[in-house]
N, CA, C and O atoms as a GROMACS GRO file, in nm:
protein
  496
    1UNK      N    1  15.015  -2.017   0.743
    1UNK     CA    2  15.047  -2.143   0.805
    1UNK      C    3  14.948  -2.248   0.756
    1UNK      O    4  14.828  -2.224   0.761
    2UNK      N    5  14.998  -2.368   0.706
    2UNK     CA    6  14.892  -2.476   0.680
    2UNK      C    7  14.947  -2.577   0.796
    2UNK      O    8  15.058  -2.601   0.844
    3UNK      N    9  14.811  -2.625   0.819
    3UNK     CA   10  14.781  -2.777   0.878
    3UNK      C   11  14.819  -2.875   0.855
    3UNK      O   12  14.768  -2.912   0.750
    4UNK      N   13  14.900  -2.966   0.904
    4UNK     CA   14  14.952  -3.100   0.887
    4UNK      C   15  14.835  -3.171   0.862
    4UNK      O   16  14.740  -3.098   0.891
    5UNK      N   17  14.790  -3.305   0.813
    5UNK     CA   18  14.712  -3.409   0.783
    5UNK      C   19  14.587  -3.380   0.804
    5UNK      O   20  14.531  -3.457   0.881
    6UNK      N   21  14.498  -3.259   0.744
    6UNK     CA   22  14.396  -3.259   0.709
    6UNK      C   23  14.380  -3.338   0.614
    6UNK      O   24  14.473  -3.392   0.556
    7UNK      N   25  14.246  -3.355   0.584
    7UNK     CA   26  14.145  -3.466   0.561
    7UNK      C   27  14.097  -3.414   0.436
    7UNK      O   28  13.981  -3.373   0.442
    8UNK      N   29  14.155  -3.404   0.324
    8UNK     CA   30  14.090  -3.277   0.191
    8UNK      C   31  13.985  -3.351   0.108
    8UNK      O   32  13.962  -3.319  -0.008
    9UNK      N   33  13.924  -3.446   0.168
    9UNK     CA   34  13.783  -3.550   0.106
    9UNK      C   35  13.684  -3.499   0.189
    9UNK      O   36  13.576  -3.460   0.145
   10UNK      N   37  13.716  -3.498   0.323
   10UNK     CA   38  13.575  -3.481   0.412
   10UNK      C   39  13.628  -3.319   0.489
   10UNK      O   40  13.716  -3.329   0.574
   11UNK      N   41  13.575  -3.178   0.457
   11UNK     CA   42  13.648  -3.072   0.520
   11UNK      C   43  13.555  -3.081   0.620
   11UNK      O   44  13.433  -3.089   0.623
   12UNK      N   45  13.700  -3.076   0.751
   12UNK     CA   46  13.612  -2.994   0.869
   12UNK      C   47  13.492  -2.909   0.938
   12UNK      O   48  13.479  -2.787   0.932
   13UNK      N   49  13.410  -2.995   1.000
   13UNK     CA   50  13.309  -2.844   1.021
   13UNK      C   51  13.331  -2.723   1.060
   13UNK      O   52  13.257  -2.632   1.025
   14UNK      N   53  13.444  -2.704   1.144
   14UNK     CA   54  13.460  -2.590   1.232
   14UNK      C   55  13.644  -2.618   1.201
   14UNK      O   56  13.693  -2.730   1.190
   15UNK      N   57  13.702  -2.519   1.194
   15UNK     CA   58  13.840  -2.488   1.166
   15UNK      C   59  13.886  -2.433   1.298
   15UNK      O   60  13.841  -2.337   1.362
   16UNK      N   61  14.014  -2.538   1.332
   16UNK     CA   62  14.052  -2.564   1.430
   16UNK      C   63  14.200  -2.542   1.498
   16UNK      O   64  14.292  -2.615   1.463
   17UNK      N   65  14.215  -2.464   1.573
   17UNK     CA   66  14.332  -2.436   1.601
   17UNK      C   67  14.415  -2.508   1.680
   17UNK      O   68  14.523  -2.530   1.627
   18UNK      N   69  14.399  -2.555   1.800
   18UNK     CA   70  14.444  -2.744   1.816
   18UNK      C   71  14.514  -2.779   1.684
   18UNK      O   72  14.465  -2.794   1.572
   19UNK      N   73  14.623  -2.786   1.720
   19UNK     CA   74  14.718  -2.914   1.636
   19UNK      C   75  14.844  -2.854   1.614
   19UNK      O   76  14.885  -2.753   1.673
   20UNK      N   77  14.919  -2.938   1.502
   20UNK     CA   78  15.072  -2.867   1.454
   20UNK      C   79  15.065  -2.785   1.313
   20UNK      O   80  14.994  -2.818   1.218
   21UNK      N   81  15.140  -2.687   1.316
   21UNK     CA   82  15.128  -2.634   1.198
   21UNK      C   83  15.250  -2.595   1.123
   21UNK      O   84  15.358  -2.607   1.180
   22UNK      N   85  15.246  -2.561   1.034
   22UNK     CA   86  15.364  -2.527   0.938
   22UNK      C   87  15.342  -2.430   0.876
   22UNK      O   88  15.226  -2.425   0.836
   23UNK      N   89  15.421  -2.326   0.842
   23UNK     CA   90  15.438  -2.206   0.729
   23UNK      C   91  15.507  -2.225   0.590
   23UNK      O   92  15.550  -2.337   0.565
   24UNK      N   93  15.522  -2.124   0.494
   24UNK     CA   94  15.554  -2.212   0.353
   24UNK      C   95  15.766  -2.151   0.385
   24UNK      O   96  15.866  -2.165   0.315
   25UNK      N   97  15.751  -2.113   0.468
   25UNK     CA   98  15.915  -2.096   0.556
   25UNK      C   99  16.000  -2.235   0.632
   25UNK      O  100  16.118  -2.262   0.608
   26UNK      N  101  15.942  -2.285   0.693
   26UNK     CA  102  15.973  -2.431   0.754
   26UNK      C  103  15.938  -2.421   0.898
   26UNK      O  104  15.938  -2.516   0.977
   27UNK      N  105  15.904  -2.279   0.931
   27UNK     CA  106  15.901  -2.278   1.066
   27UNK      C  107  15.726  -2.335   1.097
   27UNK      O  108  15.639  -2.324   1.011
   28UNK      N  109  15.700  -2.400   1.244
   28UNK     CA  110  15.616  -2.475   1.264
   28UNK      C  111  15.583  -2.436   1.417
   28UNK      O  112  15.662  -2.374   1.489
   29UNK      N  113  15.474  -2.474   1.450
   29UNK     CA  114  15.400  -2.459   1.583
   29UNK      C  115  15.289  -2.554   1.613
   29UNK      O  116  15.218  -2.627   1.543
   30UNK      N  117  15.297  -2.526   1.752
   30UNK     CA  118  15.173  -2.676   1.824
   30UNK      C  119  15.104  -2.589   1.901
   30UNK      O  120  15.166  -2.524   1.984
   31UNK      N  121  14.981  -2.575   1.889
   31UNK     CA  122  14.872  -2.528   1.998
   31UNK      C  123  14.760  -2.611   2.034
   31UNK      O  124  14.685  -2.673   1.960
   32UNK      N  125  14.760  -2.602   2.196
   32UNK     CA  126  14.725  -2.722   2.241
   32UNK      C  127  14.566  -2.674   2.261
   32UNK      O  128  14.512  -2.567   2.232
   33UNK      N  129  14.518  -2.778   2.314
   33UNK     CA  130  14.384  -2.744   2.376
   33UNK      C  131  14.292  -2.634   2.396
   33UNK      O  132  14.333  -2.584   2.500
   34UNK      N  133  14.205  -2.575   2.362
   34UNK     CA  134  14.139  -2.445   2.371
   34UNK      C  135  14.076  -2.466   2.570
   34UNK      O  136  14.016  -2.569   2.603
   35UNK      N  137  14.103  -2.360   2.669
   35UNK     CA  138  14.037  -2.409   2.742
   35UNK      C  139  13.866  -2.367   2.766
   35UNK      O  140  13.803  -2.407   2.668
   36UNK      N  141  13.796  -2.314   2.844
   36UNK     CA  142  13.693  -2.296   2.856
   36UNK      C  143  13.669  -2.137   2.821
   36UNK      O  144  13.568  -2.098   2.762
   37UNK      N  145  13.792  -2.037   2.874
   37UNK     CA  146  13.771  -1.909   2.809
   37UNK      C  147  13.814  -1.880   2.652
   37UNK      O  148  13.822  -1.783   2.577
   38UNK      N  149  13.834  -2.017   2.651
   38UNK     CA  150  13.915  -2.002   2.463
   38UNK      C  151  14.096  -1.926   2.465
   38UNK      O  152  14.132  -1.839   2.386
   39UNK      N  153  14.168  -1.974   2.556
   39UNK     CA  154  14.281  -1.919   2.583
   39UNK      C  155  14.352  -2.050   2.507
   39UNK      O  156  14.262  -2.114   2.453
   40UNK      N  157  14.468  -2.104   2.486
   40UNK     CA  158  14.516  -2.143   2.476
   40UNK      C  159  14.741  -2.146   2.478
   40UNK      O  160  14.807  -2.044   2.501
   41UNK      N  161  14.796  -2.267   2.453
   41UNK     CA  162  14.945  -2.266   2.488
   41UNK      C  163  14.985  -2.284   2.398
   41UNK      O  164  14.914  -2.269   2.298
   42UNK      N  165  15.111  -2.321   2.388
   42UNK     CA  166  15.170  -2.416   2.311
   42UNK      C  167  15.331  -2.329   2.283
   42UNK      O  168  15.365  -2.233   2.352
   43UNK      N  169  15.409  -2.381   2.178
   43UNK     CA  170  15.506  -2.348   2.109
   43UNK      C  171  15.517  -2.319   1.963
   43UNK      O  172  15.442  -2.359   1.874
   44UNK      N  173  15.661  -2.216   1.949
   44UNK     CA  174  15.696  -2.159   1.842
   44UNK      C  175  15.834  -2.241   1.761
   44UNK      O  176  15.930  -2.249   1.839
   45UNK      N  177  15.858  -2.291   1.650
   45UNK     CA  178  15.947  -2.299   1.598
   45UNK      C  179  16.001  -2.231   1.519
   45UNK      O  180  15.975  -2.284   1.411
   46UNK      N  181  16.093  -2.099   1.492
   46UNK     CA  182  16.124  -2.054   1.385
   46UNK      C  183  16.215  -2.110   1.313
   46UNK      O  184  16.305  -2.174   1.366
   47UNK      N  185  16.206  -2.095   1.187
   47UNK     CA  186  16.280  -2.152   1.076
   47UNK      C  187  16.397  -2.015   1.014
   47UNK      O  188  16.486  -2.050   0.937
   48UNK      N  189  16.386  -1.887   1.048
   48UNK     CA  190  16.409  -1.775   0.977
   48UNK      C  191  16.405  -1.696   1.145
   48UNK      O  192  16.317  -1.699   1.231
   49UNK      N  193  16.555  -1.621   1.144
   49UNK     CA  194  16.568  -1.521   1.212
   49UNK      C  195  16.663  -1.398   1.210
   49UNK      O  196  16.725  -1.412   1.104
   50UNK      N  197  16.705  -1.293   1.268
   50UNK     CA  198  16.721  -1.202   1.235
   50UNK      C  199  16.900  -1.196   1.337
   50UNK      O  200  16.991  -1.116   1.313
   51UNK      N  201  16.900  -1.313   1.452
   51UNK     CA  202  16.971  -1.321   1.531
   51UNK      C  203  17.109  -1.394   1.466
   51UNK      O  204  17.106  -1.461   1.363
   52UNK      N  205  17.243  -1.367   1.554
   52UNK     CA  206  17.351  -1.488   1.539
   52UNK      C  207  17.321  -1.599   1.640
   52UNK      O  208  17.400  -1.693   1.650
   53UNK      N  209  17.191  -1.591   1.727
   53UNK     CA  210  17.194  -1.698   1.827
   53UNK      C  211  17.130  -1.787   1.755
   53UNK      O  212  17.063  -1.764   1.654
   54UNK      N  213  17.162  -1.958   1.842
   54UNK     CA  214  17.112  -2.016   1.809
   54UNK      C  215  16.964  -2.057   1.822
   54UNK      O  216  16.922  -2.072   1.937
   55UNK      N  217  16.857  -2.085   1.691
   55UNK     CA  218  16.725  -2.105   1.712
   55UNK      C  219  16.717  -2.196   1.854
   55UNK      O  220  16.799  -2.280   1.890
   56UNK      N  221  16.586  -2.150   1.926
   56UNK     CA  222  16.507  -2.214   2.017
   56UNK      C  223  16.388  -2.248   2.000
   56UNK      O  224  16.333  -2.145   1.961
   57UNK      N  225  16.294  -2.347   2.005
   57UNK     CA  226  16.161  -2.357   2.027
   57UNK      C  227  16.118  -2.256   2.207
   57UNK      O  228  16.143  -2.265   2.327
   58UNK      N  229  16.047  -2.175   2.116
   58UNK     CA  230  15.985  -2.084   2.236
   58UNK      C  231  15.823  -2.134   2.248
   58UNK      O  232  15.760  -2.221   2.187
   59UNK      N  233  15.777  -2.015   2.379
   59UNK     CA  234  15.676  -2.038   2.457
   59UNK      C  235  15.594  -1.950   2.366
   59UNK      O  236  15.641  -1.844   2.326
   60UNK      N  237  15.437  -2.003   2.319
   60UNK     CA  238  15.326  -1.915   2.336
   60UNK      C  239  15.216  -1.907   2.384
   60UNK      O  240  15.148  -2.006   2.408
   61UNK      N  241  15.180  -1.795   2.405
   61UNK     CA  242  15.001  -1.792   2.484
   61UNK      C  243  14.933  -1.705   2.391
   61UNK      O  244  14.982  -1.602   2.342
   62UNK      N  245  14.765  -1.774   2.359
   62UNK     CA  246  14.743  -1.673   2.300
   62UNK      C  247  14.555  -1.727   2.344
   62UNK      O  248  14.518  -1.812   2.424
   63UNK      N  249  14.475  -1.637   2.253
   63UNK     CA  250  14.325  -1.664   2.277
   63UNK      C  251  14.244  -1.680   2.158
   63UNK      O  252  14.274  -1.649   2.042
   64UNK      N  253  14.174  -1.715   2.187
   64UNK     CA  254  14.065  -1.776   2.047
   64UNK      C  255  13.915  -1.708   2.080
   64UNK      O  256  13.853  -1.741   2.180
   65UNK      N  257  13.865  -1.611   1.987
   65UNK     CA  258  13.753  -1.537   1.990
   65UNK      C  259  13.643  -1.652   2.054
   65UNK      O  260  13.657  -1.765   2.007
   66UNK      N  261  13.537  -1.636   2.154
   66UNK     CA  262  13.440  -1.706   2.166
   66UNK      C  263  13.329  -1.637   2.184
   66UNK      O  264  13.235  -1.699   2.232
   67UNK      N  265  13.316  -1.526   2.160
   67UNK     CA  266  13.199  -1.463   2.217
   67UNK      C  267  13.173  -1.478   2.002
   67UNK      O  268  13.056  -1.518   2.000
   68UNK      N  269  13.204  -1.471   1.894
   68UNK     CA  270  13.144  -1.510   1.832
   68UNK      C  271  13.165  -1.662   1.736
   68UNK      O  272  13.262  -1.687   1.665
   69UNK      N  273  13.049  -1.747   1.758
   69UNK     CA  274  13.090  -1.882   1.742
   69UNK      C  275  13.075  -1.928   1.620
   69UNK      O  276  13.004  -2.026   1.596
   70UNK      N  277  13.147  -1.855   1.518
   70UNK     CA  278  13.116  -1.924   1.390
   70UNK      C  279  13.239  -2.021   1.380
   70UNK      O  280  13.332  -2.035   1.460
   71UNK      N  281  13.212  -2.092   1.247
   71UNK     CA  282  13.307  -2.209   1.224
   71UNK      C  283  13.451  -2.150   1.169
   71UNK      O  284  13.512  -2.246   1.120
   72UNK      N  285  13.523  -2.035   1.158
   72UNK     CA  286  13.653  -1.974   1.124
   72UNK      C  287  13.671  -1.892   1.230
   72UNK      O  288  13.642  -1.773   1.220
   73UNK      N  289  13.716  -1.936   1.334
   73UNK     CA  290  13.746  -1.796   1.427
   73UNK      C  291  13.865  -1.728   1.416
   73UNK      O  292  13.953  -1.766   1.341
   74UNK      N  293  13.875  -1.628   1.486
   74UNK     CA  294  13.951  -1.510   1.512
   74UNK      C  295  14.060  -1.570   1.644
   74UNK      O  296  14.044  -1.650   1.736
   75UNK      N  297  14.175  -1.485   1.599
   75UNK     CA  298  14.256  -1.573   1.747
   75UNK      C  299  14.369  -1.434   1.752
   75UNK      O  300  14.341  -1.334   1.686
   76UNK      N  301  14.472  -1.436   1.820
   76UNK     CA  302  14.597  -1.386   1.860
   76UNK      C  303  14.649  -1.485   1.951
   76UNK      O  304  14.600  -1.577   2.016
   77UNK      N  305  14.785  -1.429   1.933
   77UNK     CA  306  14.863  -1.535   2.008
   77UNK      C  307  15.000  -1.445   2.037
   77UNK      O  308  14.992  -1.337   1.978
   78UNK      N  309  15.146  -1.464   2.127
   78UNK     CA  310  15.257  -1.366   2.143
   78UNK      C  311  15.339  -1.517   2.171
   78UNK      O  312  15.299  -1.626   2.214
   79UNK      N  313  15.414  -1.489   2.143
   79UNK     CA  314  15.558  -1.566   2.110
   79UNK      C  315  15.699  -1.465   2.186
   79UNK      O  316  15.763  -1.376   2.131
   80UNK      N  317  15.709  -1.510   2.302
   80UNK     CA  318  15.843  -1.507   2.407
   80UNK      C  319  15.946  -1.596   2.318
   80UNK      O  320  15.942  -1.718   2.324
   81UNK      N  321  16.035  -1.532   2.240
   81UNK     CA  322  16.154  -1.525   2.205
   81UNK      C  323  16.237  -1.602   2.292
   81UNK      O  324  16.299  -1.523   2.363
   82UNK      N  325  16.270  -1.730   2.320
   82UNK     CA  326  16.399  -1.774   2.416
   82UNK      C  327  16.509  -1.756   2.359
   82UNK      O  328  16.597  -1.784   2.441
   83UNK      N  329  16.569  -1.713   2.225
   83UNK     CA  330  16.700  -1.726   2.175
   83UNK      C  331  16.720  -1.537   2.139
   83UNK      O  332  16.826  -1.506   2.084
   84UNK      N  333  16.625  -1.428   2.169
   84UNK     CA  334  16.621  -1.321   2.171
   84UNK      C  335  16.582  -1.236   2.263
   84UNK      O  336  16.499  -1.291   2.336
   85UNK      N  337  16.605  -1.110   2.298
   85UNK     CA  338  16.524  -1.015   2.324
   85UNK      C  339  16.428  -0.948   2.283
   85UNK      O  340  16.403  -0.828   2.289
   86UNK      N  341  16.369  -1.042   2.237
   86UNK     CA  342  16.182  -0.952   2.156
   86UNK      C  343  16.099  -1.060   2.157
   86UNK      O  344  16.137  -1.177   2.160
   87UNK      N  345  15.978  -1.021   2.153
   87UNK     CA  346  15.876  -1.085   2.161
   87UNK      C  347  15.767  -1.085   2.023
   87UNK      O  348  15.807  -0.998   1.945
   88UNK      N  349  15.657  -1.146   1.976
   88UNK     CA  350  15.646  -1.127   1.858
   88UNK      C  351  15.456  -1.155   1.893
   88UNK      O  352  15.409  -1.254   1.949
   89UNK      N  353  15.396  -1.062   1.852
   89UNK     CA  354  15.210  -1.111   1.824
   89UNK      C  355  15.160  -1.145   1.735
   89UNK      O  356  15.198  -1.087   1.634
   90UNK      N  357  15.068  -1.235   1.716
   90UNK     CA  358  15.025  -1.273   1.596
   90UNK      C  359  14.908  -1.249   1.587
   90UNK      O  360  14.851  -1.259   1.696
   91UNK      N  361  14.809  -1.204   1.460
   91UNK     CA  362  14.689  -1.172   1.506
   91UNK      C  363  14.630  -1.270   1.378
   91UNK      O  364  14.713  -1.296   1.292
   92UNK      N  365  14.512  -1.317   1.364
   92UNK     CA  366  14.452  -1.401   1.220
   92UNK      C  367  14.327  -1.449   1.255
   92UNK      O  368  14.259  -1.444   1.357
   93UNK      N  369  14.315  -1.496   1.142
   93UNK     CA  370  14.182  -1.581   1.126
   93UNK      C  371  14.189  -1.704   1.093
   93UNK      O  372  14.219  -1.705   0.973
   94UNK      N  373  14.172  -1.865   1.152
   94UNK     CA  374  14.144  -1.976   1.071
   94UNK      C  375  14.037  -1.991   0.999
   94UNK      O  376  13.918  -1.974   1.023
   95UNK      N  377  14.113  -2.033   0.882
   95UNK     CA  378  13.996  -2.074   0.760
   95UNK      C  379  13.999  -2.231   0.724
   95UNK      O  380  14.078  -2.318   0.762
   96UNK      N  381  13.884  -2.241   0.634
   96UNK     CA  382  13.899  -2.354   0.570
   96UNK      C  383  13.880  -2.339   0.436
   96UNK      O  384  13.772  -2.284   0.414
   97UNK      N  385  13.945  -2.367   0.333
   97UNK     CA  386  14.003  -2.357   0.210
   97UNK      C  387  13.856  -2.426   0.124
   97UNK      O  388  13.749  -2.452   0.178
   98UNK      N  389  13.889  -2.444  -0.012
   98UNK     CA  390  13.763  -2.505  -0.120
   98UNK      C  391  13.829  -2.646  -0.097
   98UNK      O  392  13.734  -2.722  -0.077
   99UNK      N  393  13.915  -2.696  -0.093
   99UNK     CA  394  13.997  -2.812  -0.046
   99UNK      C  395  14.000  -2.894   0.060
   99UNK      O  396  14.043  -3.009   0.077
  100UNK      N  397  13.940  -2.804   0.136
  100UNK     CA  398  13.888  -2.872   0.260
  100UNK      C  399  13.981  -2.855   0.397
  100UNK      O  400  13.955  -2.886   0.513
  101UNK      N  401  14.133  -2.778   0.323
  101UNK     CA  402  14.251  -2.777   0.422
  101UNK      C  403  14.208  -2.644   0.495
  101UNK      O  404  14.141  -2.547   0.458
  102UNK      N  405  14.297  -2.692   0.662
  102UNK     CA  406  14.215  -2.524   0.758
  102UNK      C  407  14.413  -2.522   0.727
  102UNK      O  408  14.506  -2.603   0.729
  103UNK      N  409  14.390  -2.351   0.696
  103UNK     CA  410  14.456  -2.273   0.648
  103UNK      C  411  14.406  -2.126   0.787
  103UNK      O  412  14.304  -2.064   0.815
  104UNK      N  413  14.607  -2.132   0.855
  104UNK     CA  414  14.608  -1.968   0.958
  104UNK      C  415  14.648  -1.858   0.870
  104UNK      O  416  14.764  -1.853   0.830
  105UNK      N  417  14.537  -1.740   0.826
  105UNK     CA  418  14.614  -1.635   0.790
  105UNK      C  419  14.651  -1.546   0.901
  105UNK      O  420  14.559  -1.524   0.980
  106UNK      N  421  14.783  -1.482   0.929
  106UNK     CA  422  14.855  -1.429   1.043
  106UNK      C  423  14.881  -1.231   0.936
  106UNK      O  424  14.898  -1.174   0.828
  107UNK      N  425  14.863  -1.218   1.079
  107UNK     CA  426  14.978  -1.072   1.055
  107UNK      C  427  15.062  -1.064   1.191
  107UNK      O  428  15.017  -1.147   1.270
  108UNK      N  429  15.139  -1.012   1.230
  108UNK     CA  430  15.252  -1.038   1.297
  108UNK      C  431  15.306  -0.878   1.306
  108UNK      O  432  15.299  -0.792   1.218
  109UNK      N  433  15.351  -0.869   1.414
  109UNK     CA  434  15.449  -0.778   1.475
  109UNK      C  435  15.561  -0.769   1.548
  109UNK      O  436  15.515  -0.715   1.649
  110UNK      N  437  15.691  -0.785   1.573
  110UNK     CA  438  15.809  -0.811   1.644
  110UNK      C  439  15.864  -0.709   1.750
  110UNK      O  440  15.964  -0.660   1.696
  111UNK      N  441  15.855  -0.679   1.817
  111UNK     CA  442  15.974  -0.572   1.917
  111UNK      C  443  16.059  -0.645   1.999
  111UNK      O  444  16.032  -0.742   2.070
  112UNK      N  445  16.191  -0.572   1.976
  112UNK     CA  446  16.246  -0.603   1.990
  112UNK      C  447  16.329  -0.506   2.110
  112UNK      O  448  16.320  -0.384   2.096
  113UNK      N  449  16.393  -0.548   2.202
  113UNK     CA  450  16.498  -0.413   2.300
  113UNK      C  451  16.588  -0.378   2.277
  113UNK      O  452  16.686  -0.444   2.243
  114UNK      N  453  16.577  -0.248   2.289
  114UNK     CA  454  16.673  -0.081   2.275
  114UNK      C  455  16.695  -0.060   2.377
  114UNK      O  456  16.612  -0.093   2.462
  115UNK      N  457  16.786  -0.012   2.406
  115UNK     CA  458  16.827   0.066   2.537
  115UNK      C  459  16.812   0.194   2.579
  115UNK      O  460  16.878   0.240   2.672
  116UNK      N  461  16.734   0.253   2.519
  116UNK     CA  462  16.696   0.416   2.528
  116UNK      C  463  16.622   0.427   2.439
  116UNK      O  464  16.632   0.384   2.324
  117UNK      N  465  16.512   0.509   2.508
  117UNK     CA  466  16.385   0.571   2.401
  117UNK      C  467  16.470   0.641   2.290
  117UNK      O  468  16.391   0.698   2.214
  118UNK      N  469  16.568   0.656   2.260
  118UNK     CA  470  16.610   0.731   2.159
  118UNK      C  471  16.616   0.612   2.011
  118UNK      O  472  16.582   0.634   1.895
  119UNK      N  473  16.665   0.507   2.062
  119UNK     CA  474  16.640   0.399   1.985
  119UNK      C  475  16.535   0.354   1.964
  119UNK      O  476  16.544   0.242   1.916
  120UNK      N  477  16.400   0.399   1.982
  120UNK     CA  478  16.296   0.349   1.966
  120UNK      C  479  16.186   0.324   1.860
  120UNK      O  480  16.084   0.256   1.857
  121UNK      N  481  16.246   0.403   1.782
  121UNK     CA  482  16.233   0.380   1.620
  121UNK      C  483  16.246   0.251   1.579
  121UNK      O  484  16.155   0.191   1.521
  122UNK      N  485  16.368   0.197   1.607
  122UNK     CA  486  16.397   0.066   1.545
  122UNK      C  487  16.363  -0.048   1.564
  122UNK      O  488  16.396  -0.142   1.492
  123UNK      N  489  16.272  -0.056   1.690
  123UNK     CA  490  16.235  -0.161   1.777
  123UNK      C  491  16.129  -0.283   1.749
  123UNK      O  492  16.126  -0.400   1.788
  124UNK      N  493  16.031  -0.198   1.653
  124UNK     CA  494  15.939  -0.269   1.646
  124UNK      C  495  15.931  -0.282   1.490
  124UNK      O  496  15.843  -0.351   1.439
   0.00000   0.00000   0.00000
């Protein structure tokens, strides 16, 4: 995911998860405010899905490492699906690039509901 209107003359001191973002997919997200435990909200836009329903902007919650305070932190975040039955985690690190752009690297996981542990292979 890259950052909308970073500043690639003067880079950031600390890489920041606050703001809107974009993937090189089209899909995009807003995370708001870090609060005092480093939790944070916001929303999901997907651009790419697996469903015949129609896309929704969904809900996420996720947290931002604070117990160590360097300037790239560590975060996760889960994404409640409103146009599905599955839910999706994200786990990464913000960086900041030689460019000066803060750049989310993500890994991601999806499950999705089966109706019997027998289906449970396919789920995730």
């Amino acid at each position: 995911l890259l950052c909308y209107g970073t500043n690639a003359q003067s880079p950031p001191l600390q890489c920041m998860l606050t703001g809107h973002w974009t993937n090189d997919l089209g899909s995009n997200m807003t995370i708001g405010a870090l609060n005092r435990k480093g939790e944070f909200a916001g929303s999901y836009h997907t651009a790419v899905t697996a469903t015949t329903n129609a896309i929704q902007e969904s809900p996420l919650q996720g947290a931002q490492d604070r117990t160590n305070q360097k300037n790239q932190p560590t975060f996760g975040f889960t994404v409640n699906w409103k146009f599905s039955d599955s839910i999706t985690v994200f786990t990464g690190q913000c960086f900041v690039d030689k460019e000066g752009k803060e750049v989310l690297k993500t890994m991601w996981l999806l499950r999705s509901h089966v109706d019997s542990i027998q289906d449970d292979w396919k789920a995730t």
